[in-house]
PDB file of C-alpha atoms in Angstrom:
ATOM      1  CA  ILE A 258     -76.018 -14.560 -61.629  1.00  0.00           C
ATOM      2  CA  PRO A 259     -78.279 -17.567 -62.390  1.00  0.00           C
ATOM      3  CA  ARG A 260     -79.015 -19.740 -59.383  1.00  0.00           C
ATOM      4  CA  VAL A 261     -77.005 -22.759 -60.639  1.00  0.00           C
ATOM      5  CA  GLN A 262     -73.926 -20.579 -61.148  1.00  0.00           C
ATOM      6  CA  TYR A 263     -74.450 -18.890 -57.806  1.00  0.00           C
ATOM      7  CA  ASN A 264     -74.686 -22.238 -55.974  1.00  0.00           C
ATOM      8  CA  THR A 265     -71.560 -23.459 -57.787  1.00  0.00           C
ATOM      9  CA  SER A 266     -69.533 -20.378 -56.883  1.00  0.00           C
ATOM     10  CA  ILE A 267     -70.618 -20.585 -53.216  1.00  0.00           C
ATOM     11  CA  GLY A 268     -69.716 -24.286 -53.091  1.00  0.00           C
ATOM     12  CA  MET A 269     -66.341 -23.490 -54.594  1.00  0.00           C
ATOM     13  CA  MET A 270     -65.643 -20.804 -51.995  1.00  0.00           C
ATOM     14  CA  ILE A 271     -66.684 -22.980 -49.054  1.00  0.00           C
ATOM     15  CA  GLY A 272     -64.618 -25.915 -50.314  1.00  0.00           C
ATOM     16  CA  ILE A 273     -61.493 -23.792 -50.865  1.00  0.00           C
ATOM     17  CA  ARG A 274     -61.851 -22.143 -47.458  1.00  0.00           C
ATOM     18  CA  VAL A 275     -62.097 -25.459 -45.607  1.00  0.00           C
ATOM     19  CA  SER A 276     -59.186 -26.891 -47.631  1.00  0.00           C
ATOM     20  CA  LEU A 277     -56.955 -23.930 -46.774  1.00  0.00           C
ATOM     21  CA  ARG A 278     -57.872 -24.008 -43.075  1.00  0.00           C
ATOM     22  CA  ARG A 279     -57.058 -27.680 -42.915  1.00  0.00           C
ATOM     23  CA  GLN A 280     -53.641 -27.075 -44.448  1.00  0.00           C
ATOM     24  CA  GLN A 281     -52.598 -25.020 -41.405  1.00  0.00           C
ATOM     25  CA  PHE A 282     -52.427 -28.333 -39.516  1.00  0.00           C
ATOM     26  CA  VAL A 283     -50.142 -29.839 -42.163  1.00  0.00           C
ATOM     27  CA  HIS A 284     -46.392 -29.228 -41.801  1.00  0.00           C
ATOM     28  CA  LEU A 285     -44.748 -27.846 -44.903  1.00  0.00           C
ATOM     29  CA  ARG A 286     -42.255 -30.245 -46.475  1.00  0.00           C
ATOM     30  CA  THR A 287     -40.996 -31.301 -49.874  1.00  0.00           C
ATOM     31  CA  PRO A 288     -43.822 -33.257 -51.553  1.00  0.00           C
ATOM     32  CA  THR A 289     -43.316 -36.988 -51.975  1.00  0.00           C
ATOM     33  CA  ASP A 290     -44.280 -38.961 -55.055  1.00  0.00           C
ATOM     34  CA  SER A 291     -47.569 -39.976 -53.446  1.00  0.00           C
ATOM     35  CA  ASP A 292     -48.506 -36.349 -52.804  1.00  0.00           C
ATOM     36  CA  PHE A 293     -48.829 -35.638 -56.532  1.00  0.00           C
ATOM     37  CA  GLY A 294     -51.615 -38.222 -56.896  1.00  0.00           C
ATOM     38  CA  LYS A 295     -53.336 -37.426 -53.632  1.00  0.00           C
ATOM     39  CA  VAL A 296     -57.011 -36.379 -53.815  1.00  0.00           C
ATOM     40  CA  ASP A 297     -58.911 -35.259 -50.709  1.00  0.00           C
ATOM     41  CA  THR A 298     -62.718 -35.543 -50.952  1.00  0.00           C
ATOM     42  CA  THR A 299     -65.056 -33.853 -48.473  1.00  0.00           C
ATOM     43  CA  GLU A 300     -68.820 -33.828 -48.222  1.00  0.00           C
ATOM     44  CA  PHE A 301     -70.590 -30.668 -47.045  1.00  0.00           C
ATOM     45  CA  PRO A 302     -74.095 -31.257 -45.586  1.00  0.00           C
ATOM     46  CA  PRO A 303     -76.158 -28.052 -45.119  1.00  0.00           C
ATOM     47  CA  ALA A 304     -76.122 -28.456 -41.316  1.00  0.00           C
ATOM     48  CA  GLY A 305     -72.387 -29.007 -41.199  1.00  0.00           C
ATOM     49  CA  THR A 306     -70.728 -31.717 -39.117  1.00  0.00           C
ATOM     50  CA  GLY A 307     -72.197 -32.457 -35.697  1.00  0.00           C
ATOM     51  CA  PRO A 308     -70.520 -31.940 -32.313  1.00  0.00           C
ATOM     52  CA  GLU A 309     -69.396 -35.553 -32.334  1.00  0.00           C
ATOM     53  CA  VAL A 310     -66.801 -34.670 -34.982  1.00  0.00           C
ATOM     54  CA  THR A 311     -63.781 -33.138 -33.218  1.00  0.00           C
ATOM     55  CA  ASP A 312     -61.031 -33.871 -35.754  1.00  0.00           C
ATOM     56  CA  PRO A 313     -60.190 -30.478 -37.335  1.00  0.00           C
ATOM     57  CA  LEU A 314     -59.431 -32.251 -40.617  1.00  0.00           C
ATOM     58  CA  ARG A 315     -63.057 -33.504 -40.818  1.00  0.00           C
ATOM     59  CA  ILE A 316     -65.077 -30.540 -39.529  1.00  0.00           C
ATOM     60  CA  THR A 317     -67.246 -28.760 -42.079  1.00  0.00           C
ATOM     61  CA  PRO A 318     -69.321 -25.611 -41.522  1.00  0.00           C
ATOM     62  CA  ALA A 319     -73.050 -25.171 -41.945  1.00  0.00           C
ATOM     63  CA  HIS A 320     -74.005 -23.435 -45.167  1.00  0.00           C
ATOM     64  CA  SER A 321     -76.988 -21.784 -46.815  1.00  0.00           C
ATOM     65  CA  LEU A 322     -77.201 -24.058 -49.869  1.00  0.00           C
ATOM     66  CA  GLU A 323     -80.168 -26.453 -49.930  1.00  0.00           C
ATOM     67  CA  ASP A 324     -78.293 -29.625 -50.722  1.00  0.00           C
ATOM     68  CA  LEU A 325     -75.213 -31.559 -49.694  1.00  0.00           C
ATOM     69  CA  PHE A 326     -72.290 -31.106 -52.066  1.00  0.00           C
ATOM     70  CA  SER A 327     -68.859 -32.647 -52.340  1.00  0.00           C
ATOM     71  CA  PHE A 328     -65.478 -31.032 -52.935  1.00  0.00           C
ATOM     72  CA  LYS A 329     -62.267 -32.551 -54.283  1.00  0.00           C
ATOM     73  CA  ASP A 330     -58.860 -31.077 -53.579  1.00  0.00           C
ATOM     74  CA  TYR A 331     -56.181 -32.418 -55.932  1.00  0.00           C
ATOM     75  CA  ALA A 332     -52.543 -32.633 -54.692  1.00  0.00           C
ATOM     76  CA  PRO A 333     -53.145 -30.152 -51.834  1.00  0.00           C
ATOM     77  CA  LYS A 334     -49.669 -30.492 -50.326  1.00  0.00           C
ATOM     78  CA  VAL A 335     -48.057 -29.847 -53.724  1.00  0.00           C
ATOM     79  CA  PHE A 336     -50.017 -26.678 -54.376  1.00  0.00           C
ATOM     80  CA  LYS A 337     -49.392 -25.505 -50.823  1.00  0.00           C
ATOM     81  CA  ALA A 338     -45.647 -25.913 -51.378  1.00  0.00           C
ATOM     82  CA  LEU A 339     -45.881 -23.979 -54.646  1.00  0.00           C
ATOM     83  CA  ARG A 340     -47.861 -21.093 -53.097  1.00  0.00           C
ATOM     84  CA  THR A 341     -45.377 -20.902 -50.253  1.00  0.00           C
ATOM     85  CA  SER A 342     -42.426 -20.815 -52.662  1.00  0.00           C
ATOM     86  CA  TRP A 343     -44.065 -17.871 -54.445  1.00  0.00           C
ATOM     87  CA  GLY A 344     -44.544 -15.998 -51.176  1.00  0.00           C
ATOM     88  CA  ILE A 345     -48.350 -16.285 -51.209  1.00  0.00           C
ATOM     89  CA  ASP A 346     -49.672 -15.772 -47.687  1.00  0.00           C
ATOM     90  CA  ARG A 347     -52.400 -18.271 -46.723  1.00  0.00           C
ATOM     91  CA  GLU A 348     -54.673 -15.685 -45.104  1.00  0.00           C
ATOM     92  CA  GLN A 349     -54.376 -13.222 -47.950  1.00  0.00           C
ATOM     93  CA  PHE A 350     -54.954 -15.989 -50.502  1.00  0.00           C
ATOM     94  CA  MET A 351     -58.032 -17.094 -48.559  1.00  0.00           C
ATOM     95  CA  SER A 352     -59.328 -13.537 -48.453  1.00  0.00           C
ATOM     96  CA  SER A 353     -58.872 -13.173 -52.195  1.00  0.00           C
ATOM     97  CA  VAL A 354     -60.464 -16.411 -53.447  1.00  0.00           C
ATOM     98  CA  CYS A 355     -62.934 -17.356 -50.730  1.00  0.00           C
ATOM     99  CA  GLY A 356     -63.520 -14.325 -48.504  1.00  0.00           C
ATOM    100  CA  ARG A 357     -66.803 -12.539 -48.041  1.00  0.00           C
ATOM    101  CA  HIS A 358     -66.819 -11.028 -51.544  1.00  0.00           C
ATOM    102  CA  ASN A 359     -68.411 -12.379 -54.699  1.00  0.00           C
ATOM    103  CA  TYR A 360     -66.296 -13.111 -57.763  1.00  0.00           C
ATOM    104  CA  LEU A 361     -66.083 -10.179 -60.148  1.00  0.00           C
ATOM    105  CA  GLU A 362     -67.187 -12.023 -63.280  1.00  0.00           C
ATOM    106  CA  PHE A 363     -68.763 -15.321 -64.197  1.00  0.00           C
ATOM    107  CA  THR A 364     -68.606 -15.484 -67.961  1.00  0.00           C
ATOM    108  CA  THR A 365     -68.342 -18.250 -70.506  1.00  0.00           C
ATOM    109  CA  ASN A 366     -66.186 -18.557 -73.600  1.00  0.00           C
ATOM    110  CA  SER A 367     -68.701 -19.432 -76.331  1.00  0.00           C
ATOM    111  CA  LYS A 368     -66.193 -21.710 -78.065  1.00  0.00           C
ATOM    112  CA  SER A 369     -64.981 -23.837 -75.142  1.00  0.00           C
ATOM    113  CA  GLY A 370     -67.974 -23.565 -72.845  1.00  0.00           C
ATOM    114  CA  GLN A 371     -65.628 -23.048 -69.877  1.00  0.00           C
ATOM    115  CA  PHE A 372     -66.188 -20.399 -67.195  1.00  0.00           C
ATOM    116  CA  PHE A 373     -63.741 -17.688 -66.264  1.00  0.00           C
ATOM    117  CA  PHE A 374     -64.016 -15.336 -63.325  1.00  0.00           C
ATOM    118  CA  PHE A 375     -61.788 -13.237 -61.105  1.00  0.00           C
ATOM    119  CA  SER A 376     -61.377 -12.941 -57.368  1.00  0.00           C
ATOM    120  CA  HIS A 377     -62.862  -9.705 -56.042  1.00  0.00           C
ATOM    121  CA  ASP A 378     -59.406  -8.034 -55.899  1.00  0.00           C
ATOM    122  CA  GLY A 379     -58.365  -9.183 -59.365  1.00  0.00           C
ATOM    123  CA  LYS A 380     -55.345 -11.087 -58.082  1.00  0.00           C
ATOM    124  CA  TYR A 381     -56.516 -14.548 -59.137  1.00  0.00           C
ATOM    125  CA  LEU A 382     -58.326 -16.053 -62.111  1.00  0.00           C
ATOM    126  CA  ILE A 383     -60.538 -19.086 -61.588  1.00  0.00           C
ATOM    127  CA  LYS A 384     -61.181 -21.152 -64.720  1.00  0.00           C
ATOM    128  CA  SER A 385     -63.246 -24.294 -65.182  1.00  0.00           C
ATOM    129  CA  VAL A 386     -61.454 -27.124 -66.944  1.00  0.00           C
ATOM    130  CA  SER A 387     -62.542 -30.226 -68.792  1.00  0.00           C
ATOM    131  CA  ILE A 388     -61.760 -33.774 -67.668  1.00  0.00           C
ATOM    132  CA  PRO A 389     -58.885 -34.107 -70.195  1.00  0.00           C
ATOM    133  CA  GLU A 390     -57.438 -30.770 -69.043  1.00  0.00           C
ATOM    134  CA  ARG A 391     -57.636 -31.800 -65.399  1.00  0.00           C
ATOM    135  CA  ARG A 392     -55.937 -35.128 -66.152  1.00  0.00           C
ATOM    136  CA  PHE A 393     -53.245 -33.387 -68.195  1.00  0.00           C
ATOM    137  CA  LEU A 394     -52.425 -30.914 -65.419  1.00  0.00           C
ATOM    138  CA  SER A 395     -52.238 -33.786 -62.926  1.00  0.00           C
ATOM    139  CA  LYS A 396     -49.946 -35.683 -65.297  1.00  0.00           C
ATOM    140  CA  ILE A 397     -47.471 -32.843 -65.766  1.00  0.00           C
ATOM    141  CA  LEU A 398     -47.656 -31.663 -62.147  1.00  0.00           C
ATOM    142  CA  PRO A 399     -44.395 -33.321 -61.003  1.00  0.00           C
ATOM    143  CA  ALA A 400     -42.414 -31.730 -63.863  1.00  0.00           C
ATOM    144  CA  TYR A 401     -44.253 -28.432 -63.380  1.00  0.00           C
ATOM    145  CA  TYR A 402     -43.451 -28.425 -59.674  1.00  0.00           C
ATOM    146  CA  ARG A 403     -39.735 -29.072 -60.296  1.00  0.00           C
ATOM    147  CA  HIS A 404     -39.554 -26.358 -62.911  1.00  0.00           C
ATOM    148  CA  MET A 405     -41.301 -23.711 -60.757  1.00  0.00           C
ATOM    149  CA  ILE A 406     -39.271 -24.531 -57.663  1.00  0.00           C
ATOM    150  CA  ASN A 407     -35.979 -24.364 -59.598  1.00  0.00           C
ATOM    151  CA  ASN A 408     -36.962 -21.234 -61.571  1.00  0.00           C
ATOM    152  CA  LYS A 409     -38.381 -18.775 -59.040  1.00  0.00           C
ATOM    153  CA  HIS A 410     -38.860 -16.035 -61.645  1.00  0.00           C
ATOM    154  CA  SER A 411     -40.367 -18.206 -64.365  1.00  0.00           C
ATOM    155  CA  ARG A 412     -43.035 -16.567 -66.503  1.00  0.00           C
ATOM    156  CA  VAL A 413     -44.951 -19.812 -66.787  1.00  0.00           C
ATOM    157  CA  CYS A 414     -48.509 -19.475 -65.488  1.00  0.00           C
ATOM    158  CA  ARG A 415     -48.714 -19.989 -61.736  1.00  0.00           C
ATOM    159  CA  PHE A 416     -51.317 -22.635 -60.843  1.00  0.00           C
ATOM    160  CA  CYS A 417     -52.323 -22.245 -57.202  1.00  0.00           C
ATOM    161  CA  GLY A 418     -54.887 -25.008 -56.847  1.00  0.00           C
ATOM    162  CA  LEU A 419     -56.889 -27.681 -58.671  1.00  0.00           C
ATOM    163  CA  HIS A 420     -60.345 -28.637 -57.443  1.00  0.00           C
ATOM    164  CA  ARG A 421     -63.772 -30.067 -58.226  1.00  0.00           C
ATOM    165  CA  VAL A 422     -67.175 -29.274 -56.767  1.00  0.00           C
ATOM    166  CA  GLU A 423     -70.179 -31.600 -57.305  1.00  0.00           C
ATOM    167  CA  PHE A 424     -73.856 -31.305 -56.430  1.00  0.00           C
ATOM    168  CA  PRO A 425     -76.541 -34.057 -56.131  1.00  0.00           C
ATOM    169  CA  ASN A 426     -77.875 -33.417 -59.641  1.00  0.00           C
ATOM    170  CA  LYS A 427     -74.453 -34.597 -60.907  1.00  0.00           C
ATOM    171  CA  GLN A 428     -73.548 -31.019 -61.818  1.00  0.00           C
ATOM    172  CA  LYS A 429     -69.764 -30.936 -61.594  1.00  0.00           C
ATOM    173  CA  MET A 430     -67.200 -28.221 -62.085  1.00  0.00           C
ATOM    174  CA  ARG A 431     -63.475 -28.860 -62.185  1.00  0.00           C
ATOM    175  CA  PHE A 432     -61.460 -25.695 -61.886  1.00  0.00           C
ATOM    176  CA  VAL A 433     -57.987 -24.256 -61.449  1.00  0.00           C
ATOM    177  CA  ILE A 434     -56.929 -21.143 -59.542  1.00  0.00           C
ATOM    178  CA  MET A 435     -54.225 -19.139 -61.258  1.00  0.00           C
ATOM    179  CA  GLU A 436     -52.396 -15.936 -60.462  1.00  0.00           C
ATOM    180  CA  SER A 437     -53.698 -13.145 -62.669  1.00  0.00           C
ATOM    181  CA  VAL A 438     -51.117 -11.602 -64.930  1.00  0.00           C
ATOM    182  CA  PHE A 439     -52.616  -8.185 -64.334  1.00  0.00           C
ATOM    183  CA  ASP A 440     -54.768  -6.378 -61.834  1.00  0.00           C
ATOM    184  CA  VAL A 441     -58.209  -6.107 -63.408  1.00  0.00           C
ATOM    185  CA  ALA A 442     -58.970  -3.036 -61.309  1.00  0.00           C
ATOM    186  CA  MET A 443     -56.174  -1.193 -63.150  1.00  0.00           C
ATOM    187  CA  ALA A 444     -56.708  -2.616 -66.632  1.00  0.00           C
ATOM    188  CA  ASP A 445     -57.964  -0.173 -69.220  1.00  0.00           C
ATOM    189  CA  ARG A 446     -58.484  -2.748 -71.981  1.00  0.00           C
ATOM    190  CA  VAL A 447     -58.570  -6.537 -72.090  1.00  0.00           C
ATOM    191  CA  TYR A 448     -57.928  -8.459 -75.326  1.00  0.00           C
ATOM    192  CA  ASP A 449     -59.011 -12.071 -75.859  1.00  0.00           C
ATOM    193  CA  LEU A 450     -56.478 -13.609 -78.286  1.00  0.00           C
ATOM    194  CA  LYS A 451     -57.594 -16.806 -79.954  1.00  0.00           C
ATOM    195  CA  GLY A 452     -55.755 -19.377 -81.983  1.00  0.00           C
ATOM    196  CA  SER A 453     -56.872 -20.676 -85.339  1.00  0.00           C
ATOM    197  CA  THR A 454     -56.528 -23.983 -87.166  1.00  0.00           C
ATOM    198  CA  ALA A 455     -56.835 -22.245 -90.585  1.00  0.00           C
TER     199      ALA A 455
END
């Protein structure tokens, strides 16, 4: 994996892990209107936070990357409520998307330029998204939340998180975490179906 992609994936994993650990201190409740527009931003210096920081919601770990990076967590309480409604265990989710394993793939769609890769166990798909896509998902999130809560067995794609990681060189990646519709470890063939304007 090229170094830039490696750094990005490591930053993603660290940011997700800290976000999920912080959520254990947040009581589960029905999201309010303000929760849908909430964005938590955290900076991750290589040395981590010092001993003077004791608030568990502000502590960040030391990491092996050379530079400070920032991580945005969009509507964290909303996505926590959705994952809980789907029976997704926090520890298992953490193990899948930000455990001690690398992602299985880090490939790009030549048409869109977006990245797609799987968690090591194939349970989740992580996809980079453009700014318009991120804004659109944020816009429809209240309606999406209501639909998924009221239709437990809906076949609509399950979005488990929306995030952004940014490095000092202004390299940014916005990405969503989705439940995979199949276990890649058991898949014999994978087809990439594309639309056409013709």
